[in-house]
Amino acid sequence: MRYSIDRGTSEPAMFAFSELTPTSFLARSARVHADRPAIIDGEHRFSYRQFADRSLRLAGALAALDIQPGDRVAVLASNSHVMLECHHGIPTAGAVLVPLNIRLSAHELAWIIQHCAAKALICTGDLVELAERVVATTGINLIDESAYESALSTAEPLRRPCADERGLLAINYTSGTTGDPKGAMYHHLGAYLQALSMVVHTELNARSRYLSTLPMFHCDGWCFPWAVTAAGATHVCLRKFSAAAAWRALREESVTHFSAAPTILTMIADASEVDGSPLPHRVSVQTGGAPPGSALLARLDRLGFDVTHLYGLTETSGPVAVNDWHPEWDEFDQATRARLSARQGVGNVTADQVRVVDDDGADVPADATTIGEIALRGNTLMLGYYRDPERTRAASIQRSDETFFRTGDLAVRHPDGYIEIRDRRKDVIISGGENISSVEVERVLDHHPSILESAVVACPDEQWGEVPVAFVTLRDDAESFDEGSVVAFLRTRLAGFKVPKRFVIGPLPKTSTGKIQKNILREQL
């Protein structure tokens, strides 16, 4: 409902109104922090003045290739200065950024590129071979890192103003819980606000040095490519993760912040490079997914890491909720602190209240017992799924005159308002922070000539949290089950992390209506 407000004058305001966009952060930092370090990427070192100039030249280079406002530009890049420049230069050209998951197969990447009708594909040098296989299928214009640098050296800087803060900024594809990827449409306003919330909750400032352990292709790196820039902090790029590389950066580059899945935290805490000595300064760490165990949290604390648990989805531009820590909680014993830190928390400073609702859309009581589904709304949520109105509608829940996004995550609300996830409504497998659709893997398995039917479920795993395990029934004419050939078959069609780690052969338990009982299979594991 709109209300008439008496502003004390009949004259319209003559002051300019600026559309909010995360690319404005770089323009400001280029003025305020011009000669301070912006990017450290191996041997590459760029100041904020250079970072801004290169991003504007990227926009100019895209315009020279006839990339028009609204055109999609895909990026297959490791965490690098190229990926950072693409997060600013592509939207500055008025185009739409499509960051690609570098762990996907060429077949999966080609599907995404064709679905979004991307006009060009930018890739870093370490991913040229994969990019060329995608080009062979799609015919898309490929700009490798060498051609990228050449184009920037001759391009004229370009800045196209943001025409609509609710306009399309980026498309982030997620497999979600169904076979085909879904393209979550990010808008300028949402990314702007999400970036600011990360600045606030992680206390980024010009002294901060952020290590990119979190892939920038994942939810646009939780919007940290823009958040770190907004703070005038330094991006420390990690093109390929290893615990040794992370520890080297932590010590040599004086890293103050990083974000990672619990699996990555375990690898860092257990690395031989730890050598038992804590860092000379505390490091702010953000983690999502399954909460780290109390033993891991205690070890990370001894090493100098302050861990904050976050919650979000691709559809929410990254973390929509944060476990906002109360200073008074520091006085509790370790077990109590671990229990409190495991909760998903409350909405971040730019998000609406995170709700937990029953099947009728009513809020469940805050008793830490009654389970409901997490429902969200607010300015940081996606516009919807790209070219997929049916699944956009399916993800919506209507209550009164308001529409909420239904997450599929089941949770309780504690008396203090903090939420805690208890289960997942669908059979998505989360392995090392990556979503794996059981339906997608089953579809590919069922195309193998020896397999009659299959069911893929999650199996607990100490390193990855969960891994996929496949239960399969063989065809009558199948002489035997050759696991090696099946794995090879899957790897040509799926990303490696989606391939089942075990295969169990035999009949599948079913209900009277023929539905496979996955709950029984999970119990067997």
Short mmCIF file of C-alpha atoms in Angstrom, two decimals, residues 213-505:
data_model
loop_
_atom_site.label_atom_id
_atom_site.label_comp_id
_atom_site.label_asym_id
_atom_site.label_seq_id
_atom_site.Cartn_x
_atom_site.Cartn_y
_atom_site.Cartn_z
CA THR A 213 39.08 -19.72 -0.63
CA LEU A 214 35.39 -19.57 -1.56
CA PRO A 215 34.88 -19.98 -5.34
CA MET A 216 33.79 -16.72 -6.94
CA PHE A 217 31.53 -18.69 -9.27
CA HIS A 218 29.46 -19.80 -6.26
CA CYS A 219 26.76 -17.17 -5.55
CA ASP A 220 29.21 -14.61 -6.97
CA GLY A 221 31.48 -15.53 -4.09
CA TRP A 222 28.71 -14.60 -1.61
CA CYS A 223 29.06 -11.09 -3.12
CA PHE A 224 32.53 -10.69 -1.54
CA PRO A 225 34.06 -9.55 -4.88
CA TRP A 226 31.96 -6.41 -4.37
CA ALA A 227 32.05 -6.34 -0.54
CA VAL A 228 35.85 -6.39 -0.27
CA THR A 229 36.00 -3.69 -2.94
CA ALA A 230 33.45 -1.55 -1.07
CA ALA A 231 35.64 -1.66 2.04
CA GLY A 232 38.78 -0.73 0.12
CA ALA A 233 40.33 -3.97 1.36
CA THR A 234 42.75 -6.22 -0.52
CA HIS A 235 41.66 -9.26 -2.55
CA VAL A 236 44.18 -12.10 -2.12
CA CYS A 237 43.42 -14.55 -4.92
CA LEU A 238 43.85 -18.30 -4.59
CA ARG A 239 43.52 -19.79 -8.07
CA LYS A 240 43.69 -23.39 -6.86
CA PHE A 241 42.92 -24.36 -3.30
CA SER A 242 45.19 -26.47 -1.16
CA ALA A 243 45.71 -26.32 2.57
CA ALA A 244 49.39 -25.56 1.99
CA ALA A 245 48.57 -22.65 -0.33
CA ALA A 246 46.01 -21.31 2.15
CA TRP A 247 48.51 -21.39 5.04
CA ARG A 248 51.18 -19.77 2.88
CA ALA A 249 48.80 -16.91 2.06
CA LEU A 250 47.64 -16.62 5.68
CA ARG A 251 51.24 -16.09 6.81
CA GLU A 252 52.90 -14.31 3.89
CA GLU A 253 50.01 -12.03 2.90
CA SER A 254 48.74 -11.36 6.44
CA VAL A 255 45.24 -12.53 5.55
CA THR A 256 42.53 -11.32 7.94
CA HIS A 257 39.38 -12.87 6.41
CA PHE A 258 38.26 -15.87 4.39
CA SER A 259 35.11 -17.90 3.75
CA ALA A 260 34.89 -21.66 3.35
CA ALA A 261 32.77 -24.77 3.70
CA PRO A 262 33.36 -26.89 6.82
CA THR A 263 35.25 -29.39 4.66
CA ILE A 264 37.80 -26.73 3.74
CA LEU A 265 38.11 -25.72 7.40
CA THR A 266 38.89 -29.33 8.31
CA MET A 267 41.58 -29.51 5.64
CA ILE A 268 43.16 -26.25 6.87
CA ALA A 269 43.03 -27.29 10.54
CA ASP A 270 44.53 -30.74 9.83
CA ALA A 271 47.25 -29.58 7.43
CA SER A 272 50.87 -30.33 8.22
CA GLU A 273 51.62 -26.64 7.63
CA VAL A 274 49.85 -25.77 10.89
CA ASP A 275 53.05 -26.66 12.82
CA GLY A 276 51.15 -26.12 16.07
CA SER A 277 51.68 -22.37 16.24
CA PRO A 278 48.79 -19.90 16.08
CA LEU A 279 48.79 -16.95 13.71
CA PRO A 280 50.04 -13.62 15.08
CA HIS A 281 46.59 -12.12 14.53
CA ARG A 282 42.99 -13.33 14.68
CA VAL A 283 41.33 -14.27 11.37
CA SER A 284 37.62 -13.80 10.68
CA VAL A 285 36.18 -16.94 9.05
CA GLN A 286 32.71 -17.39 7.59
CA THR A 287 31.30 -20.86 6.96
CA GLY A 288 28.05 -22.29 5.62
CA GLY A 289 26.47 -25.70 5.13
CA ALA A 290 26.64 -28.20 7.97
CA PRO A 291 27.97 -26.50 11.13
CA PRO A 292 31.50 -27.46 12.18
CA GLY A 293 31.72 -29.86 15.12
CA SER A 294 32.70 -28.61 18.55
CA ALA A 295 36.12 -30.29 18.36
CA LEU A 296 36.89 -28.56 15.05
CA LEU A 297 35.68 -25.21 16.38
CA ALA A 298 37.91 -25.56 19.42
CA ARG A 299 40.94 -26.35 17.27
CA LEU A 300 40.23 -23.45 14.91
CA ASP A 301 39.97 -21.13 17.90
CA ARG A 302 43.38 -22.24 19.14
CA LEU A 303 44.83 -21.58 15.69
CA GLY A 304 43.51 -18.02 15.74
CA PHE A 305 40.29 -18.34 13.71
CA ASP A 306 37.00 -16.72 14.75
CA VAL A 307 34.31 -18.75 12.96
CA THR A 308 30.85 -17.37 12.16
CA HIS A 309 28.14 -19.66 10.84
CA LEU A 310 26.04 -18.32 7.93
CA TYR A 311 23.04 -19.60 6.01
CA GLY A 312 21.97 -18.90 2.47
CA LEU A 313 21.25 -20.28 -0.96
CA THR A 314 22.12 -19.38 -4.51
CA GLU A 315 18.65 -17.85 -4.71
CA THR A 316 19.45 -15.40 -1.86
CA SER A 317 22.67 -13.90 -3.29
CA GLY A 318 24.60 -15.78 -0.65
CA PRO A 319 24.19 -15.67 3.16
CA VAL A 320 20.75 -14.34 4.05
CA ALA A 321 21.15 -15.26 7.73
CA VAL A 322 24.05 -14.94 10.11
CA ASN A 323 24.72 -16.32 13.56
CA ASP A 324 25.02 -12.85 15.05
CA TRP A 325 27.18 -13.55 18.09
CA HIS A 326 26.34 -11.91 21.42
CA PRO A 327 29.40 -10.85 23.46
CA GLU A 328 27.75 -12.27 26.56
CA TRP A 329 27.95 -15.75 25.05
CA ASP A 330 31.73 -15.68 25.41
CA GLU A 331 31.24 -16.40 29.12
CA PHE A 332 29.54 -19.76 28.49
CA ASP A 333 31.36 -23.09 28.60
CA GLN A 334 32.73 -24.60 25.38
CA ALA A 335 29.83 -27.03 24.88
CA THR A 336 27.25 -24.25 25.16
CA ARG A 337 29.22 -21.98 22.81
CA ALA A 338 29.47 -24.79 20.25
CA ARG A 339 25.71 -25.40 20.46
CA LEU A 340 24.96 -21.70 19.97
CA SER A 341 27.44 -21.33 17.11
CA ALA A 342 25.86 -24.26 15.24
CA ARG A 343 22.64 -22.35 14.69
CA GLN A 344 21.93 -20.66 11.38
CA GLY A 345 20.97 -17.41 13.12
CA VAL A 346 18.87 -14.43 12.09
CA GLY A 347 18.44 -12.35 8.96
CA ASN A 348 21.43 -10.19 8.02
CA VAL A 349 21.22 -6.40 8.27
CA THR A 350 19.83 -5.97 4.74
CA ALA A 351 17.49 -8.97 4.79
CA ASP A 352 13.91 -9.32 5.94
CA GLN A 353 13.16 -11.52 8.94
CA VAL A 354 13.83 -15.20 8.25
CA ARG A 355 10.60 -17.10 8.83
CA VAL A 356 9.89 -20.73 9.68
CA VAL A 357 6.38 -21.69 8.57
CA ASP A 358 4.03 -24.66 8.66
CA ASP A 359 2.26 -26.16 5.64
CA ASP A 360 -0.36 -23.38 5.77
CA GLY A 361 2.25 -20.64 5.73
CA ALA A 362 1.80 -19.67 9.38
CA ASP A 363 4.84 -19.08 11.60
CA VAL A 364 5.71 -22.00 13.88
CA PRO A 365 6.13 -21.25 17.60
CA ALA A 366 9.59 -20.25 18.79
CA ASP A 367 9.96 -23.30 21.01
CA ALA A 368 13.10 -24.90 19.48
CA THR A 369 10.97 -28.00 18.83
CA THR A 370 8.28 -27.36 16.21
CA ILE A 371 9.69 -27.97 12.73
CA GLY A 372 8.69 -25.88 9.74
CA GLU A 373 10.09 -24.77 6.40
CA ILE A 374 12.32 -21.72 6.08
CA ALA A 375 10.57 -19.05 4.01
CA LEU A 376 12.21 -15.85 2.80
CA ARG A 377 11.44 -12.53 1.20
CA GLY A 378 13.35 -9.27 0.82
CA ASN A 379 15.52 -7.18 -1.45
CA THR A 380 18.43 -9.62 -1.70
CA LEU A 381 16.39 -12.49 -3.15
CA MET A 382 16.63 -13.40 -6.80
CA LEU A 383 14.17 -12.11 -9.40
CA GLY A 384 13.30 -15.71 -10.25
CA TYR A 385 14.75 -18.55 -12.33
CA TYR A 386 15.89 -17.51 -15.80
CA ARG A 387 13.51 -18.70 -18.53
CA ASP A 388 11.82 -21.02 -16.03
CA PRO A 389 8.53 -19.55 -14.75
CA GLU A 390 7.20 -22.96 -13.74
CA ARG A 391 9.97 -23.64 -11.24
CA THR A 392 9.83 -20.02 -10.09
CA ARG A 393 6.16 -20.49 -9.20
CA ALA A 394 6.90 -23.85 -7.55
CA ALA A 395 9.43 -22.14 -5.27
CA SER A 396 6.88 -19.57 -4.09
CA ILE A 397 4.50 -19.66 -1.17
CA GLN A 398 1.64 -17.17 -0.90
CA ARG A 399 0.34 -15.79 2.37
CA SER A 400 -2.18 -12.93 2.39
CA ASP A 401 -0.84 -10.45 -0.16
CA GLU A 402 2.82 -11.48 0.27
CA THR A 403 4.90 -13.97 -1.71
CA PHE A 404 7.75 -15.84 -0.03
CA PHE A 405 10.51 -18.05 -1.38
CA ARG A 406 10.30 -21.57 0.00
CA THR A 407 13.75 -22.99 0.60
CA GLY A 408 12.94 -26.66 1.17
CA ASP A 409 15.02 -26.51 4.36
CA LEU A 410 13.31 -27.62 7.56
CA ALA A 411 14.17 -25.80 10.77
CA VAL A 412 13.06 -24.78 14.24
CA ARG A 413 13.02 -21.32 15.77
CA HIS A 414 14.54 -20.82 19.20
CA PRO A 415 12.95 -18.53 21.82
CA ASP A 416 15.54 -15.83 21.05
CA GLY A 417 14.47 -15.83 17.38
CA TYR A 418 17.51 -17.71 16.02
CA ILE A 419 16.75 -20.52 13.58
CA GLU A 420 18.39 -23.94 13.38
CA ILE A 421 18.10 -26.32 10.43
CA ARG A 422 17.00 -29.85 11.28
CA ASP A 423 16.55 -31.57 7.92
CA ARG A 424 16.13 -31.11 4.16
CA ARG A 425 12.81 -31.60 2.50
CA LYS A 426 14.24 -33.02 -0.71
CA ASP A 427 16.96 -35.48 -1.46
CA VAL A 428 19.72 -33.08 -2.35
CA ILE A 429 23.21 -34.26 -1.38
CA ILE A 430 25.62 -31.60 -0.12
CA SER A 431 29.19 -32.76 -0.62
CA GLY A 432 31.99 -30.40 0.31
CA GLY A 433 29.63 -27.44 -0.03
CA GLU A 434 28.43 -28.46 -3.51
CA ASN A 435 24.82 -29.43 -4.21
CA ILE A 436 24.34 -32.77 -5.98
CA SER A 437 20.94 -33.63 -7.39
CA SER A 438 20.20 -37.31 -6.83
CA VAL A 439 17.67 -37.15 -9.68
CA GLU A 440 20.31 -35.84 -12.09
CA VAL A 441 22.76 -38.64 -11.25
CA GLU A 442 19.99 -41.25 -11.50
CA ARG A 443 19.01 -40.01 -14.96
CA VAL A 444 22.54 -40.55 -16.22
CA LEU A 445 22.94 -43.91 -14.48
CA ASP A 446 19.72 -45.18 -16.02
CA HIS A 447 21.14 -44.51 -19.50
CA HIS A 448 23.92 -47.05 -18.95
CA PRO A 449 23.18 -50.21 -20.95
CA SER A 450 23.74 -52.51 -17.95
CA ILE A 451 21.51 -50.65 -15.48
CA LEU A 452 17.78 -51.13 -15.20
CA GLU A 453 17.08 -48.58 -12.47
CA SER A 454 18.93 -46.72 -9.77
CA ALA A 455 18.56 -44.66 -6.62
CA VAL A 456 21.19 -42.25 -5.33
CA VAL A 457 21.28 -41.19 -1.69
CA ALA A 458 23.63 -39.39 0.67
CA CYS A 459 26.10 -41.28 2.80
CA PRO A 460 27.80 -39.52 5.74
CA ASP A 461 31.49 -38.87 5.10
CA GLU A 462 34.09 -37.50 7.51
CA GLN A 463 35.89 -35.41 4.90
CA TRP A 464 33.10 -34.18 2.62
CA GLY A 465 30.12 -34.21 4.98
CA GLU A 466 28.12 -36.32 2.53
CA VAL A 467 28.96 -38.30 -0.61
CA PRO A 468 26.62 -39.90 -3.15
CA VAL A 469 26.12 -43.67 -3.09
CA ALA A 470 24.22 -45.44 -5.89
CA PHE A 471 21.94 -48.45 -5.43
CA VAL A 472 21.42 -50.09 -8.82
CA THR A 473 19.44 -52.97 -10.28
CA LEU A 474 21.06 -54.60 -13.32
CA ARG A 475 19.28 -55.60 -16.50
CA ASP A 476 18.60 -59.32 -16.97
CA ASP A 477 20.99 -59.51 -19.91
CA ALA A 478 23.84 -57.81 -18.04
CA GLU A 479 26.60 -60.37 -17.52
CA SER A 480 28.28 -58.46 -14.69
CA PHE A 481 28.73 -55.04 -13.20
CA ASP A 482 31.95 -53.33 -14.31
CA GLU A 483 32.32 -50.43 -11.86
CA GLY A 484 35.23 -48.93 -13.79
CA SER A 485 33.28 -48.65 -17.02
CA VAL A 486 30.26 -47.18 -15.22
CA VAL A 487 32.42 -44.55 -13.53
CA ALA A 488 34.04 -43.69 -16.87
CA PHE A 489 30.55 -43.45 -18.42
CA LEU A 490 29.42 -41.06 -15.69
CA ARG A 491 32.53 -38.86 -15.83
CA THR A 492 31.83 -38.00 -19.49
CA ARG A 493 28.41 -36.68 -18.51
CA LEU A 494 28.77 -35.38 -14.94
CA ALA A 495 31.18 -33.35 -12.85
CA GLY A 496 33.56 -35.57 -10.92
CA PHE A 497 32.16 -34.67 -7.49
CA LYS A 498 28.72 -35.94 -8.58
CA VAL A 499 29.93 -39.46 -9.43
CA PRO A 500 28.85 -41.97 -6.73
CA LYS A 501 31.63 -43.12 -4.43
CA ARG A 502 30.07 -46.56 -3.92
CA PHE A 503 27.74 -48.86 -5.85
CA VAL A 504 25.42 -51.37 -4.21
CA ILE A 505 23.91 -53.97 -6.53
#
